[in-house]
Each structure stands twice: as C-alpha cells, then as structure tokens.
PDB file of C-alpha atoms in Angstrom:
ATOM      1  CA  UNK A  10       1.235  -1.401 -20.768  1.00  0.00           C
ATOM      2  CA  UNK A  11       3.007   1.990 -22.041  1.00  0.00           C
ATOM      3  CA  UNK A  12       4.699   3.771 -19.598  1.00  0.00           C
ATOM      4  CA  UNK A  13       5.026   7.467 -19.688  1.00  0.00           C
ATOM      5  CA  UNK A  14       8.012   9.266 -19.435  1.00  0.00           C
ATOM      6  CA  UNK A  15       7.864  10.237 -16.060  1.00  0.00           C
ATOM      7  CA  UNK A  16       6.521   6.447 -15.492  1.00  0.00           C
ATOM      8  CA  UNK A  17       9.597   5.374 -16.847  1.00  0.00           C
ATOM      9  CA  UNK A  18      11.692   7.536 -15.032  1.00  0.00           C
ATOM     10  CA  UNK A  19      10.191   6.590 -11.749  1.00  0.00           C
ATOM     11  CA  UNK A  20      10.431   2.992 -12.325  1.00  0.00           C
ATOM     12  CA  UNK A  21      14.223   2.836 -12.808  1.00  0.00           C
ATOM     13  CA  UNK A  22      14.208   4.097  -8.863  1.00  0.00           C
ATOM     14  CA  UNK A  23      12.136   1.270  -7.296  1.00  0.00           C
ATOM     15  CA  UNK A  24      14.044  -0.301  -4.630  1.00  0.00           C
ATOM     16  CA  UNK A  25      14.196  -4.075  -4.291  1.00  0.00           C
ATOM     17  CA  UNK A  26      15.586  -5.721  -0.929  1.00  0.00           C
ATOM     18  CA  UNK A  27      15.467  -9.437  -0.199  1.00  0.00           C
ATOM     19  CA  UNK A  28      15.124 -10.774   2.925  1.00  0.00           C
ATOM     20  CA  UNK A  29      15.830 -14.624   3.805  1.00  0.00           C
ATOM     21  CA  UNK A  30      18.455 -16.969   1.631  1.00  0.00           C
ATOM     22  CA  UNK A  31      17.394 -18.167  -1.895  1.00  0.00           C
ATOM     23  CA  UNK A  32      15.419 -17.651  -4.291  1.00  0.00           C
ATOM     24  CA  UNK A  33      12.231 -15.557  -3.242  1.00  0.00           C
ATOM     25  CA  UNK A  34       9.172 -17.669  -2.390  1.00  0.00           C
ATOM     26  CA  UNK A  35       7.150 -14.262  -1.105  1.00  0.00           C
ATOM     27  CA  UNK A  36       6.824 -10.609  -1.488  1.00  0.00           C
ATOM     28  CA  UNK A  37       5.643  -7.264  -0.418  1.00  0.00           C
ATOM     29  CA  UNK A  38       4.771  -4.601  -2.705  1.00  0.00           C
ATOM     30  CA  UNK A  39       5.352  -0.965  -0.468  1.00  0.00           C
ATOM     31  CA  UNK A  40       4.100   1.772  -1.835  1.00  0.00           C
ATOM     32  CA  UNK A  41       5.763   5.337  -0.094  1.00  0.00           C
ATOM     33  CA  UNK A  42       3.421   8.787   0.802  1.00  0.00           C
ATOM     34  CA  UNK A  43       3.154  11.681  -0.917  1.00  0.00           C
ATOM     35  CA  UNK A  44       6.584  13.605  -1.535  1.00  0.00           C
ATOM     36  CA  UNK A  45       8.238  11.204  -0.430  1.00  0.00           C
ATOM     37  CA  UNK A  46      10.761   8.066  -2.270  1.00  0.00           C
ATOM     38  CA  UNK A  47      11.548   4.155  -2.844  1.00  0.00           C
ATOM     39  CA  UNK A  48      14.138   4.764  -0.261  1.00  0.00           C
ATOM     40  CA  UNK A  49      11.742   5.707   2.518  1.00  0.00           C
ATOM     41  CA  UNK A  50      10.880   2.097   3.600  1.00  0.00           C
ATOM     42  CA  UNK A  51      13.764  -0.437   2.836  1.00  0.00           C
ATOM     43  CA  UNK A  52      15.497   0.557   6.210  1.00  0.00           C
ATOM     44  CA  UNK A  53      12.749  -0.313   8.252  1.00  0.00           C
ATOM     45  CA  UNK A  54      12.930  -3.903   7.468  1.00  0.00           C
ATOM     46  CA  UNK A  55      15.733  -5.147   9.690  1.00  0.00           C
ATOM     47  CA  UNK A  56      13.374  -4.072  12.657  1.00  0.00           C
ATOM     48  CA  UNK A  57      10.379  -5.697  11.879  1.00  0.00           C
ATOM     49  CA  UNK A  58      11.197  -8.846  13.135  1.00  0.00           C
ATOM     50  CA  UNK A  59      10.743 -11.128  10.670  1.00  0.00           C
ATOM     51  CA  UNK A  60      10.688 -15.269  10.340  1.00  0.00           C
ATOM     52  CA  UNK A  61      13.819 -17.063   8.360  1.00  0.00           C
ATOM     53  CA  UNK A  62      11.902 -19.764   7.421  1.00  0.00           C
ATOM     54  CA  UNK A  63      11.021 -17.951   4.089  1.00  0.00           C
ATOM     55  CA  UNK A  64      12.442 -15.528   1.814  1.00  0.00           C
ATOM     56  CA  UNK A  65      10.928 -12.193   0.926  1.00  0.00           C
ATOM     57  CA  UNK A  66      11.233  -9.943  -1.691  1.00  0.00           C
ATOM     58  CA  UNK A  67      10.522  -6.170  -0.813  1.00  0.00           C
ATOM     59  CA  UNK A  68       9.866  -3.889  -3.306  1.00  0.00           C
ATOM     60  CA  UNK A  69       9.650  -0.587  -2.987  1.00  0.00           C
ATOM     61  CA  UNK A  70       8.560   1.571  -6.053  1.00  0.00           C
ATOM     62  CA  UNK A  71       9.125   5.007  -6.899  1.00  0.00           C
ATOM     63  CA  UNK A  72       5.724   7.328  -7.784  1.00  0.00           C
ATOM     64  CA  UNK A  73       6.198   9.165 -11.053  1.00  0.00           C
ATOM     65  CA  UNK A  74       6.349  13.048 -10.119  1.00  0.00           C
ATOM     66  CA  UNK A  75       3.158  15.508 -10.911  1.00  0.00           C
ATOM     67  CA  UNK A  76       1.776  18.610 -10.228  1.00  0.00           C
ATOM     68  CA  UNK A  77      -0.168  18.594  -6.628  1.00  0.00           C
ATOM     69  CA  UNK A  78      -3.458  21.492  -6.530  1.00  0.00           C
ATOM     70  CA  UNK A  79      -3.353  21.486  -3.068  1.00  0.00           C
ATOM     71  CA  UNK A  80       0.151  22.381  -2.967  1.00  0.00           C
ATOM     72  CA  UNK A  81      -0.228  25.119  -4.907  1.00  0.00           C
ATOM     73  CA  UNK A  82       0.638  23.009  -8.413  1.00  0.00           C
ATOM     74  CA  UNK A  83       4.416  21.958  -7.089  1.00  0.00           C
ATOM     75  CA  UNK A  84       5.757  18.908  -9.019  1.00  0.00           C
ATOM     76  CA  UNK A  85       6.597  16.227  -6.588  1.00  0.00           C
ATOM     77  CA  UNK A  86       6.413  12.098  -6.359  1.00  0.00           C
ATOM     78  CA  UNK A  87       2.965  11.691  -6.239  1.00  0.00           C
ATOM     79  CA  UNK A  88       0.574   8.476  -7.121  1.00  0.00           C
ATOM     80  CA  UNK A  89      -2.469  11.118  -7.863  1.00  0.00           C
ATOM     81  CA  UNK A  90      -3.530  14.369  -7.758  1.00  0.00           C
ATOM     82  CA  UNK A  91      -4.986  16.012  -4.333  1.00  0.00           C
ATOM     83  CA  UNK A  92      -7.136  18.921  -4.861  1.00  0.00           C
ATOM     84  CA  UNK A  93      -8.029  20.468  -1.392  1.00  0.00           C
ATOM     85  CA  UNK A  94      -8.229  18.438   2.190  1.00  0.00           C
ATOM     86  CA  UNK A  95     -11.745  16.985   1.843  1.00  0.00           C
ATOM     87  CA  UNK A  96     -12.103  13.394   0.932  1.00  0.00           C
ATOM     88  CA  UNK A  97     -14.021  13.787  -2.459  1.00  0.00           C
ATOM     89  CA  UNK A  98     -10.847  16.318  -3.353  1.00  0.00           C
ATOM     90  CA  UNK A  99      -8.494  13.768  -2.956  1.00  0.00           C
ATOM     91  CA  UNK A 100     -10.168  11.353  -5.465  1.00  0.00           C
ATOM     92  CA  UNK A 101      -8.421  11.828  -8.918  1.00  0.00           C
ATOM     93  CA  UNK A 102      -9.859   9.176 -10.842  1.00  0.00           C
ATOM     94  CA  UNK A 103      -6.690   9.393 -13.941  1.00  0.00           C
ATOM     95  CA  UNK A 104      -3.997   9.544 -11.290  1.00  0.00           C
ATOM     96  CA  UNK A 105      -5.647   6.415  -9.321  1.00  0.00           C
ATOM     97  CA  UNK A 106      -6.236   4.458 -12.258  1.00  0.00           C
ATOM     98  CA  UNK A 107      -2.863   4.671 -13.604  1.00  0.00           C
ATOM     99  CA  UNK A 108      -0.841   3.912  -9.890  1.00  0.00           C
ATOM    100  CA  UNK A 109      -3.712   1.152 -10.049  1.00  0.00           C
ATOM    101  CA  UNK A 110      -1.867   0.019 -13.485  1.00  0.00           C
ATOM    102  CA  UNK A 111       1.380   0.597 -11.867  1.00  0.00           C
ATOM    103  CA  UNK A 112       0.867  -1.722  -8.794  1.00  0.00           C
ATOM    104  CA  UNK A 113      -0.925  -4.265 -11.446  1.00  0.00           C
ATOM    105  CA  UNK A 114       2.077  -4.352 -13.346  1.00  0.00           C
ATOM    106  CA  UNK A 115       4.242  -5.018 -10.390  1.00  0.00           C
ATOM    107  CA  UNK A 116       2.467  -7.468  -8.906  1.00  0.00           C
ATOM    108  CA  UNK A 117       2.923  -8.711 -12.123  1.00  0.00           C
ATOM    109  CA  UNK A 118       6.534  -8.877 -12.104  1.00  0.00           C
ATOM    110  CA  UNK A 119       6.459 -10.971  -9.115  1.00  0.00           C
ATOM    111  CA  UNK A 120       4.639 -13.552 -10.848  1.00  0.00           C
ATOM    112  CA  UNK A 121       6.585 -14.096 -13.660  1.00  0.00           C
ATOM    113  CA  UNK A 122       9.486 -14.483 -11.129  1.00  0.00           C
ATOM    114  CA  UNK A 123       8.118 -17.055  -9.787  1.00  0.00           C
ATOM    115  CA  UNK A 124       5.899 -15.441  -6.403  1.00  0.00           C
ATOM    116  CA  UNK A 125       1.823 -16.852  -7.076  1.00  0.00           C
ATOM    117  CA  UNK A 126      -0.535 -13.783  -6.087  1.00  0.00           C
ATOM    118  CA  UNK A 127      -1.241 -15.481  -3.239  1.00  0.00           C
ATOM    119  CA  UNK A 128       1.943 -15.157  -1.824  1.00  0.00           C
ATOM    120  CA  UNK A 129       2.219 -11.636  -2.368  1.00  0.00           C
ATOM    121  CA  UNK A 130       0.914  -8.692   0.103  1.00  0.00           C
ATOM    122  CA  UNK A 131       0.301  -4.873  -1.211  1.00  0.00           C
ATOM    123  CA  UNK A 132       1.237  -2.473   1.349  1.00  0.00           C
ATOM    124  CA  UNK A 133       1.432   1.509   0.782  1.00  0.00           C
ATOM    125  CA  UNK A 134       1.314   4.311   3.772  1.00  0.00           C
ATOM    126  CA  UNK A 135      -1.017   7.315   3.018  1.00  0.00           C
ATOM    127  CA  UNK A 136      -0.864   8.186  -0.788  1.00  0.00           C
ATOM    128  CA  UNK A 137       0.454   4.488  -1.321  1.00  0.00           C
ATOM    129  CA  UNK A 138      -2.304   2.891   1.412  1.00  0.00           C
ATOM    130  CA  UNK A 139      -4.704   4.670  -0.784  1.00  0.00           C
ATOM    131  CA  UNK A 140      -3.520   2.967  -4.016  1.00  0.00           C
ATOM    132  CA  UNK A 141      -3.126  -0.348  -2.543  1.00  0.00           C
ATOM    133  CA  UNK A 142      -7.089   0.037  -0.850  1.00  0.00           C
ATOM    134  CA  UNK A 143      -8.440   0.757  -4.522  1.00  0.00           C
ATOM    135  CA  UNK A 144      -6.348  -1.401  -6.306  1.00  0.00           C
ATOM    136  CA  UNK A 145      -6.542  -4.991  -3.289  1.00  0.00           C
ATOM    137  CA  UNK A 146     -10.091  -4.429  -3.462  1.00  0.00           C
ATOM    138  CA  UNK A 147     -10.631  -4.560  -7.431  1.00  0.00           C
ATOM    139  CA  UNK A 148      -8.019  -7.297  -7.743  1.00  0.00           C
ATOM    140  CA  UNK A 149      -8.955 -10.149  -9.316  1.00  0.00           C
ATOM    141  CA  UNK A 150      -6.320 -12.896  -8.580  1.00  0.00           C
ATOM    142  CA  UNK A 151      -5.882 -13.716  -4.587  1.00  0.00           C
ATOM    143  CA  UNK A 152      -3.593 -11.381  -2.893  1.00  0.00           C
ATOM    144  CA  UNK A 153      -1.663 -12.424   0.656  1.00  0.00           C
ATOM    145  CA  UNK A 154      -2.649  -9.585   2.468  1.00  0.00           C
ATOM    146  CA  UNK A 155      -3.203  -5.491   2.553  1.00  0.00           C
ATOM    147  CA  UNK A 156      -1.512  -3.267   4.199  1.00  0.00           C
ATOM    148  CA  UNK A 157      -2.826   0.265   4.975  1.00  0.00           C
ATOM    149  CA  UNK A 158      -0.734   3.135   6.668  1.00  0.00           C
ATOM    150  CA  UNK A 159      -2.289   6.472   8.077  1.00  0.00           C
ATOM    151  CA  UNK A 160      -4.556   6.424   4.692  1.00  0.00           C
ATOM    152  CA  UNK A 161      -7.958   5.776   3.949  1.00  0.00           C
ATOM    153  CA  UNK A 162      -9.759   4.536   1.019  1.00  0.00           C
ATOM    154  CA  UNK A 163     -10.739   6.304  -1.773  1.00  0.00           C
ATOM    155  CA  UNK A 164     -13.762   5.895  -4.197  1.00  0.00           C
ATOM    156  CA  UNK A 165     -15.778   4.509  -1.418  1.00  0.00           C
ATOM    157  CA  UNK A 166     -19.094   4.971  -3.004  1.00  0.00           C
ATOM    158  CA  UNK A 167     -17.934   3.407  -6.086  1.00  0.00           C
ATOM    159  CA  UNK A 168     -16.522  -0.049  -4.246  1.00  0.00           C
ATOM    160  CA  UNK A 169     -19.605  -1.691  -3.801  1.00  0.00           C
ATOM    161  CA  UNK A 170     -19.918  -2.448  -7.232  1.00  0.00           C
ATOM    162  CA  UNK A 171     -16.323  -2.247  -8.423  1.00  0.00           C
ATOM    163  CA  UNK A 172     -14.610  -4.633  -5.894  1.00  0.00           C
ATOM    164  CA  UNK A 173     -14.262  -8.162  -7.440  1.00  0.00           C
ATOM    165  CA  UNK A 174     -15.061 -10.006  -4.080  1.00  0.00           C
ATOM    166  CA  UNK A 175     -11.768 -12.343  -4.397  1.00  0.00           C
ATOM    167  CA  UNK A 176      -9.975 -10.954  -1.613  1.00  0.00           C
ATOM    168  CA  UNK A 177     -12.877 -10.432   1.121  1.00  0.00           C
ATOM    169  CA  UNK A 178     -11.027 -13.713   2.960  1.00  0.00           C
ATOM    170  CA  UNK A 179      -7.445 -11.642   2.362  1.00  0.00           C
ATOM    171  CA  UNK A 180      -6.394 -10.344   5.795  1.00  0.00           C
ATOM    172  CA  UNK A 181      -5.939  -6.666   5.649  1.00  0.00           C
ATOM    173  CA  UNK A 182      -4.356  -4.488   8.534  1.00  0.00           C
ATOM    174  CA  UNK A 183      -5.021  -1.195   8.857  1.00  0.00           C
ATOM    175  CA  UNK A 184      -3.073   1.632  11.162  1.00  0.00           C
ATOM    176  CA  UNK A 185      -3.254   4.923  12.372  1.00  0.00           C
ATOM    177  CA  UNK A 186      -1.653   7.817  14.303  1.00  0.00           C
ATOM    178  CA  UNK A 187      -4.116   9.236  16.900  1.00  0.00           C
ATOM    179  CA  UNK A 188      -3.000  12.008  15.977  1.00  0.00           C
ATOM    180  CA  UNK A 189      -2.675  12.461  12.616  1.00  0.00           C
ATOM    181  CA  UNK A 190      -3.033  16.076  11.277  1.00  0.00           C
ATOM    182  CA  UNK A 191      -2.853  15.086   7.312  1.00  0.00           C
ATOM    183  CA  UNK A 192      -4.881  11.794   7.183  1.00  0.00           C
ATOM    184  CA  UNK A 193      -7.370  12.708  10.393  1.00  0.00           C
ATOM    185  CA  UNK A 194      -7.860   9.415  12.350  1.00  0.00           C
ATOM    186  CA  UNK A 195     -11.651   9.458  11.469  1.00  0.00           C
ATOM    187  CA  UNK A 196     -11.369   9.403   8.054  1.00  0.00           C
ATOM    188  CA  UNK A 197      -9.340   6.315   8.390  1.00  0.00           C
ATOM    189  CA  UNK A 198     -11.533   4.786  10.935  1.00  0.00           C
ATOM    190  CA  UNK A 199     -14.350   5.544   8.634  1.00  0.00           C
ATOM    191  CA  UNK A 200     -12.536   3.848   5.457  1.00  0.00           C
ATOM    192  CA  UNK A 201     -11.515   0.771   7.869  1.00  0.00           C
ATOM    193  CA  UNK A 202     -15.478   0.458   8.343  1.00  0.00           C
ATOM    194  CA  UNK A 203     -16.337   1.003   4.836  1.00  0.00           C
ATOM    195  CA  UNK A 204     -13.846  -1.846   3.729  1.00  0.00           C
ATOM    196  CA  UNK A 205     -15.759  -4.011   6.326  1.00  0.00           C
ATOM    197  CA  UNK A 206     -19.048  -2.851   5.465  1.00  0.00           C
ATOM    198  CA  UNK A 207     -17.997  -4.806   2.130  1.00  0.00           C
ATOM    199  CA  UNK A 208     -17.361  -8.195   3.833  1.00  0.00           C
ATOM    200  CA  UNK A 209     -13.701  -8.003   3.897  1.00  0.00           C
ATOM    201  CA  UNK A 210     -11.499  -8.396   7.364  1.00  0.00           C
ATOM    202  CA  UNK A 211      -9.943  -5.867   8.483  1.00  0.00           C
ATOM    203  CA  UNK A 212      -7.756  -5.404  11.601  1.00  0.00           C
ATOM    204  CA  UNK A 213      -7.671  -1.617  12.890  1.00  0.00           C
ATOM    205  CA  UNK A 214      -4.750  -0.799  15.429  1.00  0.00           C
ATOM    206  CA  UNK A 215      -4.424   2.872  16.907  1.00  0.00           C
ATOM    207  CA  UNK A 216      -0.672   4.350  17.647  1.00  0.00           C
ATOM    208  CA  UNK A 217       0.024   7.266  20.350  1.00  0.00           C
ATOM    209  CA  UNK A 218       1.835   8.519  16.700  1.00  0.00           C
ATOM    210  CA  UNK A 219       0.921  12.009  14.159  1.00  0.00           C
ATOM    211  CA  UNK A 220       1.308  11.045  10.470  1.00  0.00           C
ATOM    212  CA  UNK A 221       4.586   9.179  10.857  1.00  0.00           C
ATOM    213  CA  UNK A 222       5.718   5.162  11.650  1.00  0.00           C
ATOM    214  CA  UNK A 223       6.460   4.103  14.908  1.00  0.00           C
ATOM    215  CA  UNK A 224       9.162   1.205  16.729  1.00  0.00           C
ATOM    216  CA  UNK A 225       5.975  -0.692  18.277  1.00  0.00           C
ATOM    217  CA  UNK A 226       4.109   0.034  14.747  1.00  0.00           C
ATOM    218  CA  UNK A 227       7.202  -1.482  13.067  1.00  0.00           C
ATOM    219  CA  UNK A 228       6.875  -4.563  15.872  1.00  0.00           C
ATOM    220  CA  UNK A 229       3.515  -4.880  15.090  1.00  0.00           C
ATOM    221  CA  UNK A 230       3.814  -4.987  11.071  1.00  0.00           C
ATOM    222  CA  UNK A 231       6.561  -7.876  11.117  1.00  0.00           C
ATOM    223  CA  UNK A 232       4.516 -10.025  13.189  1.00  0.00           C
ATOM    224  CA  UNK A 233       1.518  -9.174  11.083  1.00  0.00           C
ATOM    225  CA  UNK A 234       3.374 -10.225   7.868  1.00  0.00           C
ATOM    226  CA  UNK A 235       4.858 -13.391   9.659  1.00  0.00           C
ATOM    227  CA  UNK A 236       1.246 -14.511  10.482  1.00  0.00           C
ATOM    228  CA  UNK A 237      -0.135 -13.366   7.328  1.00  0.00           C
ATOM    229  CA  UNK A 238       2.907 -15.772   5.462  1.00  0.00           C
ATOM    230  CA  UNK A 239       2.167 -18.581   7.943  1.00  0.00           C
ATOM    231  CA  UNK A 240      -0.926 -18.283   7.059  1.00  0.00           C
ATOM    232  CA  UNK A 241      -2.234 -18.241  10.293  1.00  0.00           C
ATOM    233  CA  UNK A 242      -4.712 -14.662   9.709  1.00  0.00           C
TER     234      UNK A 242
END
C-alpha cells in the first residue's frame, strides 16, 4: 500500500502504549473522533482496569488531516469527509475506503509482530467507531472484538452484501451518550440494530453522558476487553 503524504505524515504520530510485561500477546487498535489526535486515548488506559495476566499493545493512530464540508472546508484530522448532519452526508465512500486501508494495514502490523487477528480488537469513538464498523464487518480474518463509541455505522444499505460473515461470532460493544448532540443516540441505536439485523452480537450500553467518555464508561470498557481476552463474550 502507498501512502499519501498526509498518510505518511499522520502515521509517524500514532501512539503505541503497552500494557502488561513482555512481549505483546494482544492488542487494541483505537481509532480517535473527528478533530481530534493519537494522544486523545492513551491516558485513559491506566483506569480501565485491566487483567495482568496478558500483555496488550495499544495503538493509537493518527487520521491524516482533510478538508471537512460541513465545517465550512477547514483542514483538520479527519478519517473521511462529512458533508452536512444527515446520515447519507456523512458517507464518503474515498475517505472510508482509504481509513478502511489504513486500519487494514495496521492490523497488519500487529500480525507480523507476532498478535494472530484473533487476538486483536478494533476500537474507534465517533469518526473512528465509524471506520472500525465498516472496516470489522468486511474483515475477512477473525477479529477479537469491536468497539464502537458515540458512532454509528455507515454504508448500512450496502452491508448486507459487503460484510464477509467471519466476524458475526466476534463480540462487539457498542456505547452511547443519552445525550449526544453530534452523533444523536438514535442514530446509534439504529446502527446497533442494523449490525444485529446482520447476525452479528452486539452489546448496546446507554451513559447519562453528551458526546464525550465517561469514569463508569471507562469501568465498563476494561472489563469488556478483559472478558473479550478471556474469551469469556
């Protein structure tokens, strides 16, 4: 794969952290919102609670910056385009594909460092929920788990027939604020049924939050990734 030069750019600033002793047996791919970095997520990880018995490496990349319609055409990280609030406006096929690419190719990574697929779970909130939705359900090696943050998934109409049916035993965890003013709490419920709709599992928990991460969220994820490692989801 060719990276661009704003590809390349972006993926000198993914963050790696390592929880546990040793080498890595496990990791979690975190993909960041909209606007926002790599260094968004790493300091959550000390309160999530996690199990020593294995060793996990985060990592955390950086999106590549691009112009964003809905805000007005300002340059800023961004896996893909938005063009206005409704969900069909948010679906830039390019953009997608390529963060699709980028996750692939990170995953990837893990591999050839030793990780199997199956020990591996893709996580993103909003933007980066979306990416890891589209690209979980059209993977076609096992996956450990998805994660989905305040996002929803995009291309539904097109997922029937695109999603490779590997992961519909994966565990996948989806959350939302209650009150979420960017990523309304319906469209995610919706997208949490859609997934479902497909065959896959998906666990849907509600936080008293807006479009933000929470302590008890943060609770809730580490023993979610413990069980998901344990293999006990």
């Amino acid at each position: 794969m060719t990276l661009t030069p704003a590809q390349q750019a972006a993926a000198k600033q993914t963050r790696t952290v390592v929880h546990g002793a040793g080498e890595p047996t496990h990791a979690v791919i975190w993909l960041h919102g909209l606007g926002a970095s790599s260094d968004d997520f790493p300091p959550v990880i000390p309160y999530l609670g996690l199990s020593g018995s294995r060793t996990i490496r985060f990592v955390f990349p950086q999106a590549p910056e691009r112009p964003i319609t809905i805000n007005g055409g300002m340059v800023m990280p961004g896996w893909y385009d938005i063009k206005g609030m409704d969900l069909v406006d948010k679906e830039d096929l390019e953009g997608m594909s390529e963060s699709r690419a980028t996750l692939e190719r990170l995953i990837q990574e893990q591999v050839d460092k030793g990780v199997p697929t199956s020990n591996i779970i893709i996580a993103g909130f909003s933007q980066g929920g979306a990416v890891a939705y589209y690209t979980g359900l059209r993977y076609p090696q096992k996956l450990a788990g998805i994660m989905a943050l305040s996002t929803y998934m995009p291309f539904a109409g097109a997922a029937a027939s695109e999603h490779s049916g590997v992961n519909v035993q994966t565990p996948i965890m989806a959350m939302h604020g209650l009150h979420d003013g960017v990523v309304p709490l319906s469209i995610g419920k919706q997208s949490a049924d859609a997934v479902k709709a497909l065959g896959y599992t998906v666990e849907w928990k509600g936080y008293a939050m807006e479009h933000n991460v929470i302590p008890e969220q943060l609770t809730d994820i580490g023993a979610w990734l413990n069980r998901v490692f344990e293999g006990e989801v």
